[in-house]
Short mmCIF file of C-alpha atoms and ligand atoms in Angstrom, two decimals:
data_model
loop_
_atom_site.label_atom_id
_atom_site.label_comp_id
_atom_site.label_asym_id
_atom_site.label_seq_id
_atom_site.Cartn_x
_atom_site.Cartn_y
_atom_site.Cartn_z
CA MET A 1 0.00 0.00 0.00
CA THR A 2 1.25 3.50 -0.82
CA ARG A 3 1.87 5.91 2.06
CA LYS A 4 -1.09 8.03 0.79
CA ILE A 5 -3.55 5.13 1.01
CA LEU A 6 -2.24 4.18 4.46
CA LEU A 7 -2.69 7.75 5.73
CA ALA A 8 -6.20 7.88 4.25
CA SER A 9 -7.08 4.56 5.90
CA ALA A 10 -5.69 5.73 9.26
CA ALA A 11 -7.68 8.95 9.02
CA ALA A 12 -10.86 7.04 8.19
CA LEU A 13 -10.20 4.67 11.11
CA ALA A 14 -9.68 7.61 13.50
CA LEU A 15 -12.86 9.30 12.28
CA GLY A 16 -14.67 6.00 12.52
CA SER A 17 -13.55 5.45 16.11
CA GLY A 18 -14.42 9.07 16.88
CA ALA A 19 -17.86 8.55 15.41
CA ALA A 20 -18.06 5.25 17.24
CA MET A 21 -17.20 7.04 20.51
CA ALA A 22 -19.98 9.62 19.94
CA GLN A 23 -22.36 6.85 18.91
CA ASP A 24 -21.79 5.28 22.38
CA ARG A 25 -24.53 7.59 23.65
CA VAL A 26 -27.93 6.03 22.89
CA ILE A 27 -30.95 8.24 23.59
CA GLY A 28 -34.54 7.01 23.65
CA PHE A 29 -37.07 9.70 22.72
CA SER A 30 -40.75 9.10 23.53
CA GLN A 31 -42.50 11.80 21.48
CA ILE A 32 -46.23 12.49 21.82
CA GLY A 33 -46.97 12.40 18.10
CA SER A 34 -47.28 14.95 15.29
CA GLU A 35 -50.52 16.69 16.33
CA SER A 36 -49.25 20.18 15.55
CA GLY A 37 -46.74 22.09 13.51
CA TRP A 38 -44.93 22.97 16.71
CA ARG A 39 -44.59 19.27 17.64
CA ALA A 40 -43.19 18.48 14.19
CA ALA A 41 -40.59 21.22 14.63
CA GLU A 42 -39.64 19.92 18.06
CA THR A 43 -39.03 16.47 16.57
CA THR A 44 -37.01 17.91 13.66
CA LEU A 45 -34.80 19.96 15.97
CA THR A 46 -34.30 17.05 18.37
CA ARG A 47 -33.12 14.83 15.52
CA MET A 48 -30.78 17.63 14.30
CA GLN A 49 -29.35 18.18 17.78
CA ALA A 50 -28.79 14.43 18.27
CA GLU A 51 -27.06 14.11 14.91
CA GLU A 52 -24.82 17.12 15.57
CA ARG A 53 -23.77 15.61 18.91
CA GLY A 54 -23.22 12.13 17.47
CA TYR A 55 -25.97 10.41 19.47
CA ASP A 56 -27.85 7.28 18.38
CA LEU A 57 -31.44 8.60 18.75
CA ARG A 58 -34.13 5.92 19.09
CA PHE A 59 -37.44 7.66 18.25
CA SER A 60 -40.95 6.54 19.23
CA ASP A 61 -44.14 8.32 18.02
CA ALA A 62 -46.93 7.56 20.53
CA GLN A 63 -49.79 8.79 18.30
CA GLN A 64 -50.89 10.88 21.33
CA ARG A 65 -51.54 7.76 23.45
CA GLN A 66 -50.00 7.49 26.93
CA GLU A 67 -49.95 3.70 26.84
CA ASN A 68 -47.68 3.86 23.80
CA GLN A 69 -45.33 6.21 25.62
CA ILE A 70 -45.18 3.92 28.65
CA ALA A 71 -44.42 0.93 26.39
CA ALA A 72 -41.69 2.92 24.61
CA ILE A 73 -40.05 3.88 27.90
CA ARG A 74 -40.10 0.23 29.03
CA SER A 75 -38.49 -0.74 25.73
CA PHE A 76 -35.79 1.91 26.13
CA VAL A 77 -35.07 0.60 29.66
CA ALA A 78 -34.80 -2.95 28.30
CA GLN A 79 -32.40 -1.70 25.60
CA GLY A 80 -30.26 -0.08 28.30
CA VAL A 81 -30.22 3.35 26.66
CA ASP A 82 -28.07 6.08 28.22
CA ALA A 83 -30.95 8.55 28.65
CA ILE A 84 -34.65 8.97 27.88
CA LEU A 85 -36.36 12.10 26.56
CA LEU A 86 -40.09 12.18 27.36
CA ALA A 87 -42.67 14.69 26.12
CA PRO A 88 -45.53 13.49 28.34
CA VAL A 89 -48.92 13.65 26.61
CA VAL A 90 -50.74 14.07 29.95
CA ALA A 91 -49.58 15.03 33.44
CA THR A 92 -50.64 11.94 35.44
CA GLY A 93 -49.97 8.18 35.39
CA TRP A 94 -46.15 8.17 35.08
CA ASP A 95 -44.96 7.15 38.58
CA SER A 96 -44.52 3.44 37.90
CA VAL A 97 -42.65 3.63 34.60
CA LEU A 98 -40.48 6.53 35.78
CA GLN A 99 -39.61 4.45 38.85
CA GLU A 100 -38.51 1.61 36.53
CA ALA A 101 -36.19 3.97 34.61
CA HIS A 102 -34.91 5.38 37.90
CA GLU A 103 -34.12 1.90 39.23
CA ALA A 104 -32.30 1.16 35.98
CA GLU A 105 -30.28 4.37 36.63
CA ILE A 106 -31.34 5.82 33.28
CA PRO A 107 -31.80 9.61 33.51
CA VAL A 108 -35.12 10.92 32.15
CA VAL A 109 -35.51 14.47 30.84
CA LEU A 110 -39.01 15.88 30.32
CA LEU A 111 -39.59 18.05 27.26
CA ASP A 112 -42.25 20.80 26.90
CA ARG A 113 -44.81 19.31 29.26
CA MET A 114 -44.75 18.39 32.95
CA VAL A 115 -45.76 15.35 34.97
CA ASP A 116 -47.19 15.28 38.51
CA SER A 117 -44.66 12.60 39.58
CA ASP A 118 -42.02 13.23 42.24
CA PRO A 119 -39.18 15.31 40.69
CA SER A 120 -36.66 12.74 42.01
CA LEU A 121 -37.90 10.47 39.20
CA TYR A 122 -36.54 12.70 36.43
CA LEU A 123 -33.23 14.52 35.95
CA THR A 124 -34.77 17.79 34.77
CA ALA A 125 -37.65 19.26 32.74
CA VAL A 126 -37.15 21.68 29.84
CA GLY A 127 -40.14 23.86 29.05
CA SER A 128 -41.81 27.23 29.15
CA ASP A 129 -43.76 28.76 32.03
CA LEU A 130 -47.13 27.60 30.68
CA VAL A 131 -49.15 29.68 33.15
CA HIS A 132 -47.20 32.78 32.08
CA GLU A 133 -47.97 32.03 28.43
CA GLY A 134 -51.68 32.11 29.25
CA GLU A 135 -51.23 35.33 31.23
CA VAL A 136 -49.43 37.00 28.29
CA ALA A 137 -52.26 35.99 25.95
CA GLY A 138 -54.90 37.21 28.41
CA GLN A 139 -53.15 40.49 29.08
CA TRP A 140 -52.90 41.16 25.32
CA LEU A 141 -56.69 40.80 25.06
CA VAL A 142 -57.31 43.01 28.11
CA ASP A 143 -55.19 45.73 26.52
CA GLU A 144 -56.68 45.23 23.05
CA VAL A 145 -60.37 45.54 24.05
CA ALA A 146 -59.59 48.39 26.47
CA GLY A 147 -62.68 48.02 28.64
CA GLU A 148 -65.14 47.09 25.88
CA GLU A 149 -67.42 44.08 26.40
CA CYS A 150 -65.78 40.93 25.02
CA ARG A 151 -67.29 37.43 24.91
CA VAL A 152 -64.42 34.94 24.53
CA VAL A 153 -64.50 31.36 23.25
CA GLU A 154 -61.60 29.10 24.24
CA LEU A 155 -60.08 26.13 22.42
CA GLN A 156 -58.27 24.10 25.06
CA GLY A 157 -55.32 21.81 24.42
CA THR A 158 -55.28 18.06 25.09
CA THR A 159 -57.43 17.30 28.14
CA GLY A 160 -55.26 16.56 31.19
CA SER A 161 -52.06 17.91 29.62
CA SER A 162 -50.05 20.45 31.60
CA PRO A 163 -50.25 23.10 28.83
CA ALA A 164 -54.04 22.81 28.68
CA ILE A 165 -54.33 23.11 32.47
CA ASP A 166 -51.78 25.89 32.93
CA ARG A 167 -52.57 28.01 29.85
CA LYS A 168 -56.21 28.13 30.96
CA THR A 169 -55.16 29.13 34.48
CA GLY A 170 -52.88 31.89 33.23
CA PHE A 171 -55.43 33.39 30.85
CA GLU A 172 -58.11 33.40 33.56
CA GLN A 173 -55.71 35.08 35.98
CA ALA A 174 -55.03 37.84 33.43
CA ILE A 175 -58.71 38.59 32.75
CA ALA A 176 -59.78 38.31 36.40
CA GLY A 177 -60.99 41.72 37.59
CA HIS A 178 -61.89 42.74 34.05
CA ASP A 179 -65.63 42.04 34.13
CA ASN A 180 -65.97 43.24 30.55
CA ILE A 181 -64.22 40.02 29.40
CA GLN A 182 -65.89 36.63 29.91
CA ILE A 183 -65.09 33.16 28.60
CA VAL A 184 -68.52 32.02 27.40
CA ARG A 185 -67.57 28.68 25.80
CA SER A 186 -64.53 26.44 26.36
CA GLN A 187 -63.79 23.01 24.88
CA THR A 188 -60.77 20.94 23.90
CA GLY A 189 -59.55 20.97 20.31
CA ASP A 190 -56.77 18.52 21.27
CA PHE A 191 -54.10 20.87 19.84
CA THR A 192 -55.06 19.90 16.26
CA ARG A 193 -56.21 22.05 13.32
CA ALA A 194 -59.00 19.65 12.37
CA LEU A 195 -60.63 19.55 15.80
CA GLY A 196 -59.98 23.25 16.32
CA LYS A 197 -62.00 23.95 13.17
CA GLU A 198 -64.77 21.54 14.15
CA VAL A 199 -65.19 22.94 17.67
CA MET A 200 -65.06 26.53 16.40
CA GLU A 201 -67.90 25.67 13.99
CA SER A 202 -69.98 24.58 16.99
CA PHE A 203 -69.09 27.75 18.90
CA ILE A 204 -70.14 29.88 15.91
CA GLN A 205 -73.42 28.00 15.58
CA ALA A 206 -74.16 28.46 19.30
CA GLU A 207 -73.22 32.13 19.33
CA ASN A 208 -75.60 33.76 16.84
CA GLY A 209 -73.60 32.73 13.79
CA GLY A 210 -70.44 33.95 15.50
CA ARG A 211 -71.73 37.52 15.72
CA ASP A 212 -71.77 37.30 19.56
CA ILE A 213 -68.12 36.21 19.73
CA CYS A 214 -65.55 38.95 20.29
CA ALA A 215 -62.39 36.83 20.56
CA LEU A 216 -60.93 33.33 20.34
CA TYR A 217 -58.23 32.20 22.77
CA ALA A 218 -56.63 29.01 21.43
CA HIS A 219 -54.05 27.10 23.49
CA ASN A 220 -52.00 26.60 20.33
CA ASP A 221 -51.69 28.18 16.88
CA ASP A 222 -52.76 25.03 15.03
CA MET A 223 -56.22 25.09 16.60
CA ALA A 224 -56.37 28.84 15.85
CA VAL A 225 -55.53 28.20 12.17
CA GLY A 226 -58.33 25.62 12.00
CA ALA A 227 -60.72 28.04 13.70
CA ILE A 228 -59.79 30.83 11.27
CA GLN A 229 -61.02 28.58 8.44
CA ALA A 230 -64.32 28.03 10.26
CA ILE A 231 -64.75 31.78 10.85
CA LYS A 232 -64.18 32.54 7.16
CA GLU A 233 -66.61 29.79 6.09
CA ALA A 234 -69.21 31.41 8.37
CA GLY A 235 -68.79 34.64 6.39
CA LEU A 236 -66.99 36.51 9.15
CA THR A 237 -63.57 38.17 9.08
CA PRO A 238 -61.04 36.60 11.48
CA GLY A 239 -58.76 39.12 13.12
CA GLU A 240 -61.49 41.78 12.88
CA ASP A 241 -64.98 40.39 13.62
CA ILE A 242 -63.34 37.87 15.95
CA LEU A 243 -59.93 38.62 17.49
CA ILE A 244 -57.51 35.65 17.51
CA VAL A 245 -54.87 35.09 20.20
CA SER A 246 -52.95 31.82 20.55
CA ILE A 247 -49.60 30.27 21.52
CA ASP A 248 -46.60 28.63 19.78
CA ALA A 249 -45.53 31.18 17.10
CA VAL A 250 -45.56 28.68 14.23
CA PRO A 251 -45.07 29.99 10.65
CA ASP A 252 -48.73 29.66 9.63
CA ILE A 253 -49.95 31.93 12.42
CA PHE A 254 -47.57 34.60 11.12
CA ALA A 255 -48.94 34.07 7.61
CA ALA A 256 -52.44 34.60 9.05
CA MET A 257 -51.25 37.71 10.94
CA ALA A 258 -49.69 39.11 7.77
CA ALA A 259 -53.09 38.66 6.10
CA GLY A 260 -54.80 40.43 9.04
CA GLU A 261 -56.56 37.18 10.01
CA ALA A 262 -54.86 36.63 13.40
CA ASN A 263 -53.79 39.14 16.02
CA ALA A 264 -51.30 37.76 18.55
CA THR A 265 -49.26 34.69 19.44
CA VAL A 266 -46.95 33.79 22.34
CA GLU A 267 -43.74 32.11 21.23
CA LEU A 268 -42.76 28.64 22.43
CA THR A 269 -39.34 27.55 21.25
CA PRO A 270 -39.32 24.08 19.61
CA ASN A 271 -35.68 23.65 20.60
CA MET A 272 -36.17 21.89 23.93
CA ALA A 273 -33.58 19.21 23.09
CA GLY A 274 -30.60 21.59 23.09
CA PRO A 275 -30.88 22.47 26.80
CA ALA A 276 -31.84 18.84 27.56
CA PHE A 277 -28.70 17.43 25.91
CA ASP A 278 -26.54 20.11 27.55
CA ALA A 279 -27.85 19.04 30.97
CA LEU A 280 -27.27 15.35 30.17
CA GLU A 281 -23.70 15.99 28.99
CA ALA A 282 -22.88 17.85 32.21
CA PHE A 283 -24.45 15.01 34.21
CA TRP A 284 -22.48 12.37 32.33
CA ALA A 285 -19.25 14.35 32.55
CA ASP A 286 -19.11 14.84 36.33
CA GLY A 287 -22.49 14.03 37.84
CA THR A 288 -23.70 17.64 37.74
CA GLU A 289 -27.31 17.68 38.88
CA PRO A 290 -29.22 20.36 36.88
CA GLU A 291 -32.05 22.49 38.23
CA LYS A 292 -35.30 20.50 38.12
CA PHE A 293 -36.79 23.01 35.65
CA ILE A 294 -34.93 24.66 32.77
CA GLN A 295 -37.24 27.45 31.57
CA THR A 296 -37.45 28.62 27.96
CA GLU A 297 -38.56 32.13 27.06
CA SER A 298 -42.06 33.27 26.05
CA ARG A 299 -42.37 36.32 23.81
CA LEU A 300 -45.54 38.01 22.49
CA TYR A 301 -45.78 38.71 18.76
CA THR A 302 -48.51 40.90 17.23
CA GLN A 303 -49.27 42.31 13.78
CA ALA A 304 -46.83 45.11 14.62
CA ASP A 305 -43.91 42.66 14.69
CA ASP A 306 -43.32 42.10 10.95
CA PRO A 307 -45.31 38.85 10.69
CA ALA A 308 -44.28 38.34 7.07
CA GLY A 309 -40.63 38.49 8.13
CA GLU A 310 -41.26 36.11 11.05
CA TYR A 311 -42.96 33.70 8.63
CA GLU A 312 -39.91 33.73 6.34
CA ALA A 313 -37.56 33.22 9.30
CA ARG A 314 -39.45 30.12 10.50
CA LYS A 315 -40.90 28.45 7.41
CA ASP A 316 -37.94 26.11 6.89
CA LEU A 317 -37.46 25.00 10.51
CA GLY A 318 -39.40 21.77 10.17
CA TYR A 319 -42.87 22.92 11.30
C1 LIG B 401 -46.67 23.05 24.94
C2 LIG B 401 -46.67 21.87 24.00
C3 LIG B 401 -47.88 21.92 23.13
C4 LIG B 401 -47.82 22.94 22.00
C5 LIG B 401 -48.75 22.33 21.01
O1 LIG B 401 -45.54 23.03 25.77
O2 LIG B 401 -46.67 20.67 24.76
O3 LIG B 401 -48.08 20.66 22.50
O4 LIG B 401 -48.21 24.23 22.38
C6 LIG B 401 -48.35 20.87 21.09
O5 LIG B 401 -48.64 22.84 19.71
O6 LIG B 401 -49.36 20.03 20.64
#
């Protein structure tokens, strides 16, 4: 063999072993599903982060069913993965399976939603202050209607999920003491566009063809986008006849804002995996125990914040 071929082989071997070293870290990811654009972006960014860091990411899509997530976690424990990422579809029912991971000494990191289990059963949780998100949305409406009467309909997220519970709490806290604003109808749209549209159709039918509705508060943008379709099909103008405030800051809500069909959204970063992997790497390096909650920022965007530009900045991020 010539010297050149030998050097090339040695380099390839070194790279290979380097890649092999990075591949030593196997991560199990129990993802809720693909119910919303935001969820799709979270999955995309998690895969990108894992690839950049050389992890072997084992991905499980639970189709929004807790029993599938529990089965996936048990499988990851049986595989002896190095860590488990869990985006828990609902807040309750995790004690037993988290105990099994704990006994197997496999660190669990929660992404974007919380569980009501003892915090000793997970390494840390990465997410936003969900109550604050609801407060920001509610305060925007209080300021926007400026004392005028406003009958609000609410599309809740997945029943029993921490965002659905906390975003409702936060919004109600913000409008408390403003008797001009009342939530007159509230129902789950399960964070999906399809159900958001369907439930909004029923709200419109029950509220004088929608003419008695002043505003929609949707716990995520996807349900708002579905509701906007229902409002237009009822012959009303979303963003004007019915104000629209929601949460996530996905590209399509900025497209609606640019068209004057939505009014405000509260941003939720889909990059929960970055802080999660950083915490795991510190834990693996020297046993550093992270804070039990790593909070991501929540920012309000309105029609005054260049929605067309925000759409362009986000449209290729995997939503
Ligand atoms: C909130 C997250 C929610 C998003 C929705 O932290 O769990 O789940 O707001 C998604 O888009 O379905």
